[in-house]
Amino acid sequence: MTESINHFMRRIGVESDLRSLIYHICRAGKYINFTLRAGHTGYSETENASGEEQLKLDVQSDQIIMKELEKSELCALAISEEQELPQRFSAPRGSFTVAFDPLDGSSLFDANLSIGSIFGIWEGDELVGQTGHDMVGAAYIVYGPRVLLVISIKGSGTHELEMNDVGEFVLTRENIEITSTSKYFSPGNLRATISDEKYRKLLNDWTNDGRTLRYSGGMVPDIHHTISKGHGIFMYPPDEKHTSGKLRLAFECMPMGLIVGEAGGAACTHAGQPILDMSVSEIHQRCPILIGSTDDVATAVAAWK
Ligand code: AHG
């Protein structure tokens, strides 16, 4: 028998305001999926907060999520990777902060590769000063051959749901577990190996050990590979030019850190600082990340010592 997301969240004891907020995040996922299937590709005439050209799909996905968060009447502060400034909403029914990347990896869409949306949820109406441990929940949606939602409510594990024909998420896997070692590795930012001998040696060692590369260029499907198989490591270290890497602490690293952590995995910087211990000092701040099977993350941190 299939179990709807609402029923599932009630069963695991998610309180009603958070359940209702997640309901709106799911609706946003449904509308983004419709938009993707309609295929409005190409560039918009705008740039995002980092000065990168925006695809029409980035802009549309951002608008869909903002609208749903406002409609929820529960989101006091919404912060998007695509917008320079946060948006404040009157939230008569509650007070949550949601940081999100509306369409991570959107440039892969034309090539028919999987892409995703990522959400981190905090209580209250501030993001700056909050740590990863302060998150009450996190989720990502991967738009691929199937549309999947992976969600963690702090302390309640990591679970996967699949979008059905009418756009509703139903439970497919409960309490996903990541084992401590893996045969897979997903090494981002290979440019760093030009000058970073430690990264180069780590990748050589793992290749010589017979490990298998799994890398699509999208953080959501690449981390979902670990979630799906139950083991793996994804890395995006810094390089000489990008000393904090590329990925964003609040929109990407912290939510993924909670999701992988709730499944028994680990997430830290290449210097070994746990992602969830970090606090947000600037909403668009970037952060290097190693995330996945605990022993493999520890091996990678040791390689950078
Ligand atoms: P964007 O947010 O610009 O779509 O970037 C996607 C991210 C992430 O999904 C992926 O892991 C990483 O960028 C890949 O970076 P490179 O461009 O360095 O390959």
PDB file of C-alpha atoms and ligand atoms in Angstrom:
ATOM      1  CA  MET A   1       0.000   0.000   0.000  1.00  0.00           C
ATOM      2  CA  THR A   2       1.272   3.513  -0.814  1.00  0.00           C
ATOM      3  CA  GLU A   3       1.598   6.121   1.921  1.00  0.00           C
ATOM      4  CA  SER A   4       1.285   9.822   1.100  1.00  0.00           C
ATOM      5  CA  ILE A   5       3.817  12.325   2.410  1.00  0.00           C
ATOM      6  CA  ASN A   6       1.246  13.884   4.683  1.00  0.00           C
ATOM      7  CA  HIS A   7       0.284  10.559   6.224  1.00  0.00           C
ATOM      8  CA  PHE A   8       3.931   9.586   6.557  1.00  0.00           C
ATOM      9  CA  MET A   9       4.882  12.841   8.281  1.00  0.00           C
ATOM     10  CA  ARG A  10       1.995  12.467  10.723  1.00  0.00           C
ATOM     11  CA  ARG A  11       3.082   8.905  11.476  1.00  0.00           C
ATOM     12  CA  ILE A  12       6.669   9.955  12.319  1.00  0.00           C
ATOM     13  CA  GLY A  13       5.373  12.811  14.488  1.00  0.00           C
ATOM     14  CA  VAL A  14       6.235  15.909  12.437  1.00  0.00           C
ATOM     15  CA  GLU A  15       4.419  18.859  14.023  1.00  0.00           C
ATOM     16  CA  SER A  16       1.606  20.417  12.014  1.00  0.00           C
ATOM     17  CA  ASP A  17       3.238  23.752  11.057  1.00  0.00           C
ATOM     18  CA  LEU A  18       6.328  22.051   9.687  1.00  0.00           C
ATOM     19  CA  ARG A  19       4.130  19.499   7.907  1.00  0.00           C
ATOM     20  CA  SER A  20       2.177  22.281   6.301  1.00  0.00           C
ATOM     21  CA  LEU A  21       5.361  24.091   5.195  1.00  0.00           C
ATOM     22  CA  ILE A  22       6.644  20.860   3.646  1.00  0.00           C
ATOM     23  CA  TYR A  23       3.309  20.426   1.865  1.00  0.00           C
ATOM     24  CA  HIS A  24       3.979  23.765   0.109  1.00  0.00           C
ATOM     25  CA  ILE A  25       7.550  22.726  -0.748  1.00  0.00           C
ATOM     26  CA  CYS A  26       6.113  19.561  -2.338  1.00  0.00           C
ATOM     27  CA  ARG A  27       3.599  21.633  -4.336  1.00  0.00           C
ATOM     28  CA  ALA A  28       6.485  23.767  -5.590  1.00  0.00           C
ATOM     29  CA  GLY A  29       8.256  20.562  -6.664  1.00  0.00           C
ATOM     30  CA  LYS A  30       5.171  19.456  -8.551  1.00  0.00           C
ATOM     31  CA  TYR A  31       4.902  22.787 -10.431  1.00  0.00           C
ATOM     32  CA  ILE A  32       8.640  22.880 -11.187  1.00  0.00           C
ATOM     33  CA  ASN A  33       8.373  19.376 -12.602  1.00  0.00           C
ATOM     34  CA  PHE A  34       5.484  20.487 -14.863  1.00  0.00           C
ATOM     35  CA  THR A  35       7.574  23.478 -15.970  1.00  0.00           C
ATOM     36  CA  LEU A  36      10.555  21.254 -16.764  1.00  0.00           C
ATOM     37  CA  ARG A  37       8.386  18.888 -18.786  1.00  0.00           C
ATOM     38  CA  ALA A  38       7.069  21.914 -20.721  1.00  0.00           C
ATOM     39  CA  GLY A  39      10.730  22.559 -21.603  1.00  0.00           C
ATOM     40  CA  HIS A  40      11.162  26.348 -21.410  1.00  0.00           C
ATOM     41  CA  THR A  41      14.905  26.209 -22.021  1.00  0.00           C
ATOM     42  CA  GLY A  42      17.301  29.049 -22.918  1.00  0.00           C
ATOM     43  CA  TYR A  43      18.619  32.035 -21.035  1.00  0.00           C
ATOM     44  CA  SER A  44      16.617  34.773 -19.320  1.00  0.00           C
ATOM     45  CA  GLU A  45      17.916  38.326 -19.541  1.00  0.00           C
ATOM     46  CA  THR A  46      18.919  38.425 -15.886  1.00  0.00           C
ATOM     47  CA  GLU A  47      21.883  37.472 -13.698  1.00  0.00           C
ATOM     48  CA  ASN A  48      21.788  35.805 -10.283  1.00  0.00           C
ATOM     49  CA  ALA A  49      23.339  37.052  -7.026  1.00  0.00           C
ATOM     50  CA  SER A  50      26.776  35.777  -8.162  1.00  0.00           C
ATOM     51  CA  GLY A  51      26.631  37.495 -11.542  1.00  0.00           C
ATOM     52  CA  GLU A  52      25.974  34.220 -13.388  1.00  0.00           C
ATOM     53  CA  GLU A  53      23.588  34.202 -16.362  1.00  0.00           C
ATOM     54  CA  GLN A  54      20.237  32.757 -15.348  1.00  0.00           C
ATOM     55  CA  LEU A  55      18.337  30.183 -17.349  1.00  0.00           C
ATOM     56  CA  LYS A  56      14.599  30.753 -17.770  1.00  0.00           C
ATOM     57  CA  LEU A  57      14.098  27.590 -15.762  1.00  0.00           C
ATOM     58  CA  ASP A  58      16.139  29.004 -12.846  1.00  0.00           C
ATOM     59  CA  VAL A  59      13.971  32.116 -12.769  1.00  0.00           C
ATOM     60  CA  GLN A  60      10.705  30.198 -13.078  1.00  0.00           C
ATOM     61  CA  SER A  61      11.657  27.671 -10.389  1.00  0.00           C
ATOM     62  CA  ASP A  62      12.686  30.480  -8.070  1.00  0.00           C
ATOM     63  CA  GLN A  63       9.349  32.228  -8.573  1.00  0.00           C
ATOM     64  CA  ILE A  64       7.366  29.027  -8.025  1.00  0.00           C
ATOM     65  CA  ILE A  65       9.102  28.300  -4.719  1.00  0.00           C
ATOM     66  CA  MET A  66       8.853  31.902  -3.478  1.00  0.00           C
ATOM     67  CA  LYS A  67       5.128  31.938  -4.249  1.00  0.00           C
ATOM     68  CA  GLU A  68       4.478  28.669  -2.440  1.00  0.00           C
ATOM     69  CA  LEU A  69       6.490  29.764   0.594  1.00  0.00           C
ATOM     70  CA  GLU A  70       4.542  33.004   0.778  1.00  0.00           C
ATOM     71  CA  LYS A  71       1.238  31.132   0.358  1.00  0.00           C
ATOM     72  CA  SER A  72       2.113  28.834   3.253  1.00  0.00           C
ATOM     73  CA  GLU A  73       1.799  31.813   5.668  1.00  0.00           C
ATOM     74  CA  LEU A  74       4.458  29.975   7.680  1.00  0.00           C
ATOM     75  CA  CYS A  75       7.654  31.241   6.056  1.00  0.00           C
ATOM     76  CA  ALA A  76       8.866  34.534   7.522  1.00  0.00           C
ATOM     77  CA  LEU A  77      12.178  34.579   5.651  1.00  0.00           C
ATOM     78  CA  ALA A  78      12.868  33.009   2.248  1.00  0.00           C
ATOM     79  CA  ILE A  79      16.394  33.078   0.857  1.00  0.00           C
ATOM     80  CA  SER A  80      17.182  31.886  -2.628  1.00  0.00           C
ATOM     81  CA  GLU A  81      20.513  31.151  -4.242  1.00  0.00           C
ATOM     82  CA  GLU A  82      19.155  33.015  -7.257  1.00  0.00           C
ATOM     83  CA  GLN A  83      18.420  36.281  -5.413  1.00  0.00           C
ATOM     84  CA  GLU A  84      20.858  38.662  -3.803  1.00  0.00           C
ATOM     85  CA  LEU A  85      18.575  39.643  -0.956  1.00  0.00           C
ATOM     86  CA  PRO A  86      16.289  37.620   1.299  1.00  0.00           C
ATOM     87  CA  GLN A  87      12.528  38.047   1.034  1.00  0.00           C
ATOM     88  CA  ARG A  88      10.494  38.687   4.143  1.00  0.00           C
ATOM     89  CA  PHE A  89       6.863  37.576   4.197  1.00  0.00           C
ATOM     90  CA  SER A  90       4.177  38.245   6.724  1.00  0.00           C
ATOM     91  CA  ALA A  91       3.697  34.785   8.198  1.00  0.00           C
ATOM     92  CA  PRO A  92       0.600  34.868  10.376  1.00  0.00           C
ATOM     93  CA  ARG A  93       0.582  31.099  10.930  1.00  0.00           C
ATOM     94  CA  GLY A  94       4.193  30.527  12.024  1.00  0.00           C
ATOM     95  CA  SER A  95       7.801  31.526  11.669  1.00  0.00           C
ATOM     96  CA  PHE A  96      10.243  29.511   9.583  1.00  0.00           C
ATOM     97  CA  THR A  97      13.279  30.461   7.526  1.00  0.00           C
ATOM     98  CA  VAL A  98      13.805  28.536   4.287  1.00  0.00           C
ATOM     99  CA  ALA A  99      17.083  28.734   2.320  1.00  0.00           C
ATOM    100  CA  PHE A 100      16.910  27.077  -1.087  1.00  0.00           C
ATOM    101  CA  ASP A 101      18.618  26.449  -4.380  1.00  0.00           C
ATOM    102  CA  PRO A 102      15.641  26.389  -6.771  1.00  0.00           C
ATOM    103  CA  LEU A 103      17.293  24.456  -9.608  1.00  0.00           C
ATOM    104  CA  ASP A 104      20.763  23.180  -8.851  1.00  0.00           C
ATOM    105  CA  GLY A 105      22.677  22.040 -11.918  1.00  0.00           C
ATOM    106  CA  SER A 106      20.132  23.623 -14.278  1.00  0.00           C
ATOM    107  CA  SER A 107      22.668  23.863 -17.126  1.00  0.00           C
ATOM    108  CA  LEU A 108      22.569  20.038 -17.295  1.00  0.00           C
ATOM    109  CA  PHE A 109      18.877  20.066 -18.211  1.00  0.00           C
ATOM    110  CA  ASP A 110      19.464  20.601 -21.953  1.00  0.00           C
ATOM    111  CA  ALA A 111      21.616  17.486 -21.964  1.00  0.00           C
ATOM    112  CA  ASN A 112      18.719  15.566 -20.389  1.00  0.00           C
ATOM    113  CA  LEU A 113      20.649  14.919 -17.174  1.00  0.00           C
ATOM    114  CA  SER A 114      19.061  14.995 -13.725  1.00  0.00           C
ATOM    115  CA  ILE A 115      18.833  18.245 -11.770  1.00  0.00           C
ATOM    116  CA  GLY A 116      17.382  19.187  -8.386  1.00  0.00           C
ATOM    117  CA  SER A 117      15.968  21.634  -5.847  1.00  0.00           C
ATOM    118  CA  ILE A 118      17.456  21.838  -2.326  1.00  0.00           C
ATOM    119  CA  PHE A 119      15.815  23.237   0.838  1.00  0.00           C
ATOM    120  CA  GLY A 120      17.095  23.926   4.364  1.00  0.00           C
ATOM    121  CA  ILE A 121      14.546  24.827   7.043  1.00  0.00           C
ATOM    122  CA  TRP A 122      15.184  26.700  10.286  1.00  0.00           C
ATOM    123  CA  GLU A 123      12.789  28.019  12.913  1.00  0.00           C
ATOM    124  CA  GLY A 124      12.559  31.787  13.352  1.00  0.00           C
ATOM    125  CA  ASP A 125      13.144  34.629  10.932  1.00  0.00           C
ATOM    126  CA  GLU A 126      16.928  34.883  10.667  1.00  0.00           C
ATOM    127  CA  LEU A 127      19.560  32.898   8.781  1.00  0.00           C
ATOM    128  CA  VAL A 128      22.762  34.735   9.691  1.00  0.00           C
ATOM    129  CA  GLY A 129      24.128  33.279  12.917  1.00  0.00           C
ATOM    130  CA  GLN A 130      22.284  29.956  12.544  1.00  0.00           C
ATOM    131  CA  THR A 131      24.252  26.712  12.440  1.00  0.00           C
ATOM    132  CA  GLY A 132      23.551  23.517  10.553  1.00  0.00           C
ATOM    133  CA  HIS A 133      22.518  21.884  13.836  1.00  0.00           C
ATOM    134  CA  ASP A 134      19.808  24.554  14.189  1.00  0.00           C
ATOM    135  CA  MET A 135      18.013  23.235  11.085  1.00  0.00           C
ATOM    136  CA  VAL A 136      14.707  21.528  11.832  1.00  0.00           C
ATOM    137  CA  GLY A 137      14.590  19.801   8.470  1.00  0.00           C
ATOM    138  CA  ALA A 138      16.010  19.613   4.978  1.00  0.00           C
ATOM    139  CA  ALA A 139      14.951  18.144   1.668  1.00  0.00           C
ATOM    140  CA  TYR A 140      15.934  17.828  -1.949  1.00  0.00           C
ATOM    141  CA  ILE A 141      13.944  16.931  -5.028  1.00  0.00           C
ATOM    142  CA  VAL A 142      15.706  15.210  -7.914  1.00  0.00           C
ATOM    143  CA  TYR A 143      14.065  15.635 -11.325  1.00  0.00           C
ATOM    144  CA  GLY A 144      15.251  12.661 -13.339  1.00  0.00           C
ATOM    145  CA  PRO A 145      13.663   9.681 -15.050  1.00  0.00           C
ATOM    146  CA  ARG A 146      11.689   9.599 -11.759  1.00  0.00           C
ATOM    147  CA  VAL A 147      10.964  12.605  -9.550  1.00  0.00           C
ATOM    148  CA  LEU A 148      12.088  11.842  -5.999  1.00  0.00           C
ATOM    149  CA  LEU A 149      11.926  13.754  -2.744  1.00  0.00           C
ATOM    150  CA  VAL A 150      14.445  12.946  -0.030  1.00  0.00           C
ATOM    151  CA  ILE A 151      13.591  14.450   3.316  1.00  0.00           C
ATOM    152  CA  SER A 152      15.042  14.563   6.825  1.00  0.00           C
ATOM    153  CA  ILE A 153      13.309  15.998   9.823  1.00  0.00           C
ATOM    154  CA  LYS A 154      15.987  16.488  12.469  1.00  0.00           C
ATOM    155  CA  GLY A 155      16.243  13.353  14.613  1.00  0.00           C
ATOM    156  CA  SER A 156      13.824  11.340  12.447  1.00  0.00           C
ATOM    157  CA  GLY A 157      16.061   9.800   9.796  1.00  0.00           C
ATOM    158  CA  THR A 158      16.216  10.182   6.021  1.00  0.00           C
ATOM    159  CA  HIS A 159      13.430   9.003   3.739  1.00  0.00           C
ATOM    160  CA  GLU A 160      12.679   8.851   0.025  1.00  0.00           C
ATOM    161  CA  LEU A 161       9.343   9.510  -1.657  1.00  0.00           C
ATOM    162  CA  GLU A 162       8.436   9.331  -5.327  1.00  0.00           C
ATOM    163  CA  MET A 163       6.115  11.640  -7.251  1.00  0.00           C
ATOM    164  CA  ASN A 164       3.158   9.704  -8.632  1.00  0.00           C
ATOM    165  CA  ASP A 165       1.103  10.427 -11.764  1.00  0.00           C
ATOM    166  CA  VAL A 166      -0.959  13.111 -10.043  1.00  0.00           C
ATOM    167  CA  GLY A 167       2.051  14.919  -8.622  1.00  0.00           C
ATOM    168  CA  GLU A 168       1.810  13.606  -5.068  1.00  0.00           C
ATOM    169  CA  PHE A 169       4.825  12.219  -3.216  1.00  0.00           C
ATOM    170  CA  VAL A 170       4.411   8.700  -1.818  1.00  0.00           C
ATOM    171  CA  LEU A 171       6.826   6.845   0.441  1.00  0.00           C
ATOM    172  CA  THR A 172       9.300   4.541  -1.294  1.00  0.00           C
ATOM    173  CA  ARG A 173      12.113   4.089   1.279  1.00  0.00           C
ATOM    174  CA  GLU A 174      12.097   4.753   5.005  1.00  0.00           C
ATOM    175  CA  ASN A 175      15.163   5.202   7.254  1.00  0.00           C
ATOM    176  CA  ILE A 176      17.817   5.088   4.576  1.00  0.00           C
ATOM    177  CA  GLU A 177      21.257   4.095   5.876  1.00  0.00           C
ATOM    178  CA  ILE A 178      24.693   4.978   4.509  1.00  0.00           C
ATOM    179  CA  THR A 179      27.412   2.471   5.332  1.00  0.00           C
ATOM    180  CA  SER A 180      30.857   3.638   6.478  1.00  0.00           C
ATOM    181  CA  THR A 181      32.830   2.704   3.339  1.00  0.00           C
ATOM    182  CA  SER A 182      32.126   2.654  -0.362  1.00  0.00           C
ATOM    183  CA  LYS A 183      33.471   1.552  -3.708  1.00  0.00           C
ATOM    184  CA  TYR A 184      32.125   4.709  -5.394  1.00  0.00           C
ATOM    185  CA  PHE A 185      33.587   8.221  -5.496  1.00  0.00           C
ATOM    186  CA  SER A 186      32.281  11.485  -6.996  1.00  0.00           C
ATOM    187  CA  PRO A 187      35.141  13.988  -7.226  1.00  0.00           C
ATOM    188  CA  GLY A 188      34.068  17.527  -8.095  1.00  0.00           C
ATOM    189  CA  ASN A 189      36.390  20.369  -9.098  1.00  0.00           C
ATOM    190  CA  LEU A 190      39.082  18.273 -10.773  1.00  0.00           C
ATOM    191  CA  ARG A 191      40.731  21.578 -11.734  1.00  0.00           C
ATOM    192  CA  ALA A 192      41.988  21.654  -8.147  1.00  0.00           C
ATOM    193  CA  THR A 193      44.238  18.631  -8.870  1.00  0.00           C
ATOM    194  CA  ILE A 194      46.439  20.828 -11.106  1.00  0.00           C
ATOM    195  CA  SER A 195      47.982  22.464  -8.057  1.00  0.00           C
ATOM    196  CA  ASP A 196      46.641  20.379  -5.161  1.00  0.00           C
ATOM    197  CA  GLU A 197      48.901  17.340  -4.926  1.00  0.00           C
ATOM    198  CA  LYS A 198      46.990  15.945  -1.963  1.00  0.00           C
ATOM    199  CA  TYR A 199      43.730  15.804  -3.904  1.00  0.00           C
ATOM    200  CA  ARG A 200      45.527  14.334  -6.912  1.00  0.00           C
ATOM    201  CA  LYS A 201      47.101  11.605  -4.764  1.00  0.00           C
ATOM    202  CA  LEU A 202      43.780  10.758  -3.056  1.00  0.00           C
ATOM    203  CA  LEU A 203      42.077  10.316  -6.432  1.00  0.00           C
ATOM    204  CA  ASN A 204      45.001   8.261  -7.756  1.00  0.00           C
ATOM    205  CA  ASP A 205      44.882   6.020  -4.678  1.00  0.00           C
ATOM    206  CA  TRP A 206      41.156   5.458  -5.007  1.00  0.00           C
ATOM    207  CA  THR A 207      41.457   4.792  -8.746  1.00  0.00           C
ATOM    208  CA  ASN A 208      44.287   2.299  -8.116  1.00  0.00           C
ATOM    209  CA  ASP A 209      42.136   0.640  -5.435  1.00  0.00           C
ATOM    210  CA  GLY A 210      39.617  -0.154  -8.163  1.00  0.00           C
ATOM    211  CA  ARG A 211      36.941   2.271  -7.026  1.00  0.00           C
ATOM    212  CA  THR A 212      34.231   3.265  -9.489  1.00  0.00           C
ATOM    213  CA  LEU A 213      33.636   6.861 -10.600  1.00  0.00           C
ATOM    214  CA  ARG A 214      30.073   8.133 -10.348  1.00  0.00           C
ATOM    215  CA  TYR A 215      29.864  11.805 -11.311  1.00  0.00           C
ATOM    216  CA  SER A 216      27.178  13.643 -13.288  1.00  0.00           C
ATOM    217  CA  GLY A 217      28.074  17.289 -12.561  1.00  0.00           C
ATOM    218  CA  GLY A 218      24.928  17.880 -10.507  1.00  0.00           C
ATOM    219  CA  MET A 219      25.265  17.870  -6.732  1.00  0.00           C
ATOM    220  CA  VAL A 220      21.719  16.604  -6.184  1.00  0.00           C
ATOM    221  CA  PRO A 221      21.910  13.486  -8.387  1.00  0.00           C
ATOM    222  CA  ASP A 222      25.529  12.886  -7.346  1.00  0.00           C
ATOM    223  CA  ILE A 223      24.634  12.872  -3.638  1.00  0.00           C
ATOM    224  CA  HIS A 224      21.450  10.985  -4.434  1.00  0.00           C
ATOM    225  CA  HIS A 225      23.633   8.218  -5.842  1.00  0.00           C
ATOM    226  CA  THR A 226      25.112   7.808  -2.343  1.00  0.00           C
ATOM    227  CA  ILE A 227      21.649   7.914  -0.741  1.00  0.00           C
ATOM    228  CA  SER A 228      20.282   5.452  -3.252  1.00  0.00           C
ATOM    229  CA  LYS A 229      23.118   2.893  -3.123  1.00  0.00           C
ATOM    230  CA  GLY A 230      23.706   3.403   0.611  1.00  0.00           C
ATOM    231  CA  HIS A 231      27.371   4.347   0.189  1.00  0.00           C
ATOM    232  CA  GLY A 232      29.631   6.792  -1.671  1.00  0.00           C
ATOM    233  CA  ILE A 233      31.480  10.091  -1.271  1.00  0.00           C
ATOM    234  CA  PHE A 234      30.944  13.392  -3.080  1.00  0.00           C
ATOM    235  CA  MET A 235      33.644  16.069  -2.871  1.00  0.00           C
ATOM    236  CA  TYR A 236      33.952  19.663  -3.979  1.00  0.00           C
ATOM    237  CA  PRO A 237      37.240  21.008  -2.564  1.00  0.00           C
ATOM    238  CA  PRO A 238      38.656  24.506  -3.084  1.00  0.00           C
ATOM    239  CA  ASP A 239      41.263  25.442  -5.670  1.00  0.00           C
ATOM    240  CA  GLU A 240      43.795  28.255  -5.925  1.00  0.00           C
ATOM    241  CA  LYS A 241      41.269  30.671  -7.406  1.00  0.00           C
ATOM    242  CA  HIS A 242      38.206  29.584  -5.449  1.00  0.00           C
ATOM    243  CA  THR A 243      39.514  29.241  -1.924  1.00  0.00           C
ATOM    244  CA  SER A 244      36.106  28.330  -0.469  1.00  0.00           C
ATOM    245  CA  GLY A 245      35.106  26.069  -3.351  1.00  0.00           C
ATOM    246  CA  LYS A 246      31.912  26.688  -5.316  1.00  0.00           C
ATOM    247  CA  LEU A 247      29.008  25.302  -3.344  1.00  0.00           C
ATOM    248  CA  ARG A 248      26.938  27.397  -0.943  1.00  0.00           C
ATOM    249  CA  LEU A 249      26.852  26.714   2.765  1.00  0.00           C
ATOM    250  CA  ALA A 250      23.191  27.542   3.422  1.00  0.00           C
ATOM    251  CA  PHE A 251      21.577  26.520   0.124  1.00  0.00           C
ATOM    252  CA  GLU A 252      23.519  23.345  -0.619  1.00  0.00           C
ATOM    253  CA  CYS A 253      26.036  22.131   1.978  1.00  0.00           C
ATOM    254  CA  MET A 254      24.026  22.437   5.201  1.00  0.00           C
ATOM    255  CA  PRO A 255      20.803  20.839   3.890  1.00  0.00           C
ATOM    256  CA  MET A 256      22.775  17.994   2.288  1.00  0.00           C
ATOM    257  CA  GLY A 257      24.812  17.686   5.517  1.00  0.00           C
ATOM    258  CA  LEU A 258      21.639  17.130   7.544  1.00  0.00           C
ATOM    259  CA  ILE A 259      20.170  14.650   5.050  1.00  0.00           C
ATOM    260  CA  VAL A 260      23.365  12.573   4.798  1.00  0.00           C
ATOM    261  CA  GLY A 261      23.998  12.884   8.571  1.00  0.00           C
ATOM    262  CA  GLU A 262      20.504  11.602   9.397  1.00  0.00           C
ATOM    263  CA  ALA A 263      21.295   8.567   7.226  1.00  0.00           C
ATOM    264  CA  GLY A 264      24.495   7.875   9.214  1.00  0.00           C
ATOM    265  CA  GLY A 265      26.965   9.584   6.879  1.00  0.00           C
ATOM    266  CA  ALA A 266      29.271  12.565   7.464  1.00  0.00           C
ATOM    267  CA  ALA A 267      29.839  16.008   5.940  1.00  0.00           C
ATOM    268  CA  CYS A 268      32.794  18.267   6.587  1.00  0.00           C
ATOM    269  CA  THR A 269      35.188  20.628   4.874  1.00  0.00           C
ATOM    270  CA  HIS A 270      38.486  19.294   3.480  1.00  0.00           C
ATOM    271  CA  ALA A 271      40.046  20.719   6.669  1.00  0.00           C
ATOM    272  CA  GLY A 272      37.788  18.457   8.745  1.00  0.00           C
ATOM    273  CA  GLN A 273      35.326  21.017  10.090  1.00  0.00           C
ATOM    274  CA  PRO A 274      31.868  19.436  10.346  1.00  0.00           C
ATOM    275  CA  ILE A 275      29.464  21.305   8.051  1.00  0.00           C
ATOM    276  CA  LEU A 276      26.670  21.264  10.633  1.00  0.00           C
ATOM    277  CA  ASP A 277      28.952  22.947  13.242  1.00  0.00           C
ATOM    278  CA  MET A 278      29.467  25.947  10.961  1.00  0.00           C
ATOM    279  CA  SER A 279      27.358  29.051  11.289  1.00  0.00           C
ATOM    280  CA  VAL A 280      26.125  31.251   8.476  1.00  0.00           C
ATOM    281  CA  SER A 281      27.922  34.595   8.462  1.00  0.00           C
ATOM    282  CA  GLU A 282      26.851  35.696   4.987  1.00  0.00           C
ATOM    283  CA  ILE A 283      23.879  34.238   3.152  1.00  0.00           C
ATOM    284  CA  HIS A 284      25.722  33.479  -0.101  1.00  0.00           C
ATOM    285  CA  GLN A 285      28.906  32.170   1.527  1.00  0.00           C
ATOM    286  CA  ARG A 286      30.631  29.228  -0.136  1.00  0.00           C
ATOM    287  CA  CYS A 287      32.097  26.198   1.529  1.00  0.00           C
ATOM    288  CA  PRO A 288      34.304  23.241   0.516  1.00  0.00           C
ATOM    289  CA  ILE A 289      32.596  19.913   1.138  1.00  0.00           C
ATOM    290  CA  LEU A 290      33.347  16.185   1.516  1.00  0.00           C
ATOM    291  CA  ILE A 291      30.130  14.242   2.122  1.00  0.00           C
ATOM    292  CA  GLY A 292      29.067  10.606   2.316  1.00  0.00           C
ATOM    293  CA  SER A 293      30.321   7.376   3.909  1.00  0.00           C
ATOM    294  CA  THR A 294      31.996   8.249   7.246  1.00  0.00           C
ATOM    295  CA  ASP A 295      35.275   6.303   6.813  1.00  0.00           C
ATOM    296  CA  ASP A 296      35.765   7.640   3.297  1.00  0.00           C
ATOM    297  CA  VAL A 297      35.181  11.212   4.464  1.00  0.00           C
ATOM    298  CA  ALA A 298      37.739  10.605   7.258  1.00  0.00           C
ATOM    299  CA  THR A 299      40.228   9.158   4.715  1.00  0.00           C
ATOM    300  CA  ALA A 300      39.797  12.238   2.533  1.00  0.00           C
ATOM    301  CA  VAL A 301      40.270  14.642   5.454  1.00  0.00           C
ATOM    302  CA  ALA A 302      43.424  12.729   6.447  1.00  0.00           C
ATOM    303  CA  ALA A 303      44.709  13.042   2.876  1.00  0.00           C
ATOM    304  CA  TRP A 304      44.525  16.845   3.144  1.00  0.00           C
ATOM    305  CA  LYS A 305      46.407  16.999   6.482  1.00  0.00           C
TER     306      LYS A 305
HETATM  307  P1  AHG B   1      24.902  25.627 -10.551  1.00  0.00           P
HETATM  308  O1  AHG B   1      24.310  25.971  -9.190  1.00  0.00           O
HETATM  309  O2  AHG B   1      25.560  26.791 -11.203  1.00  0.00           O
HETATM  310  O3  AHG B   1      23.912  24.939 -11.392  1.00  0.00           O
HETATM  311  O4  AHG B   1      26.116  24.626 -10.257  1.00  0.00           O
HETATM  312  C1  AHG B   1      25.896  23.290  -9.967  1.00  0.00           C
HETATM  313  C2  AHG B   1      26.853  22.881  -8.935  1.00  0.00           C
HETATM  314  C3  AHG B   1      26.653  21.479  -8.393  1.00  0.00           C
HETATM  315  O5  AHG B   1      25.414  20.940  -8.663  1.00  0.00           O
HETATM  316  C4  AHG B   1      27.771  20.676  -8.982  1.00  0.00           C
HETATM  317  O6  AHG B   1      28.215  19.717  -8.097  1.00  0.00           O
HETATM  318  C5  AHG B   1      28.825  21.692  -9.275  1.00  0.00           C
HETATM  319  O7  AHG B   1      28.154  22.918  -9.491  1.00  0.00           O
HETATM  320  C6  AHG B   1      29.666  21.345 -10.476  1.00  0.00           C
HETATM  321  O8  AHG B   1      30.628  22.320 -10.631  1.00  0.00           O
HETATM  322  P2  AHG B   1      31.604  22.502 -11.874  1.00  0.00           P
HETATM  323  O9  AHG B   1      30.937  23.498 -12.737  1.00  0.00           O
HETATM  324  O10 AHG B   1      32.845  22.992 -11.279  1.00  0.00           O
HETATM  325  O11 AHG B   1      31.733  21.176 -12.537  1.00  0.00           O
END
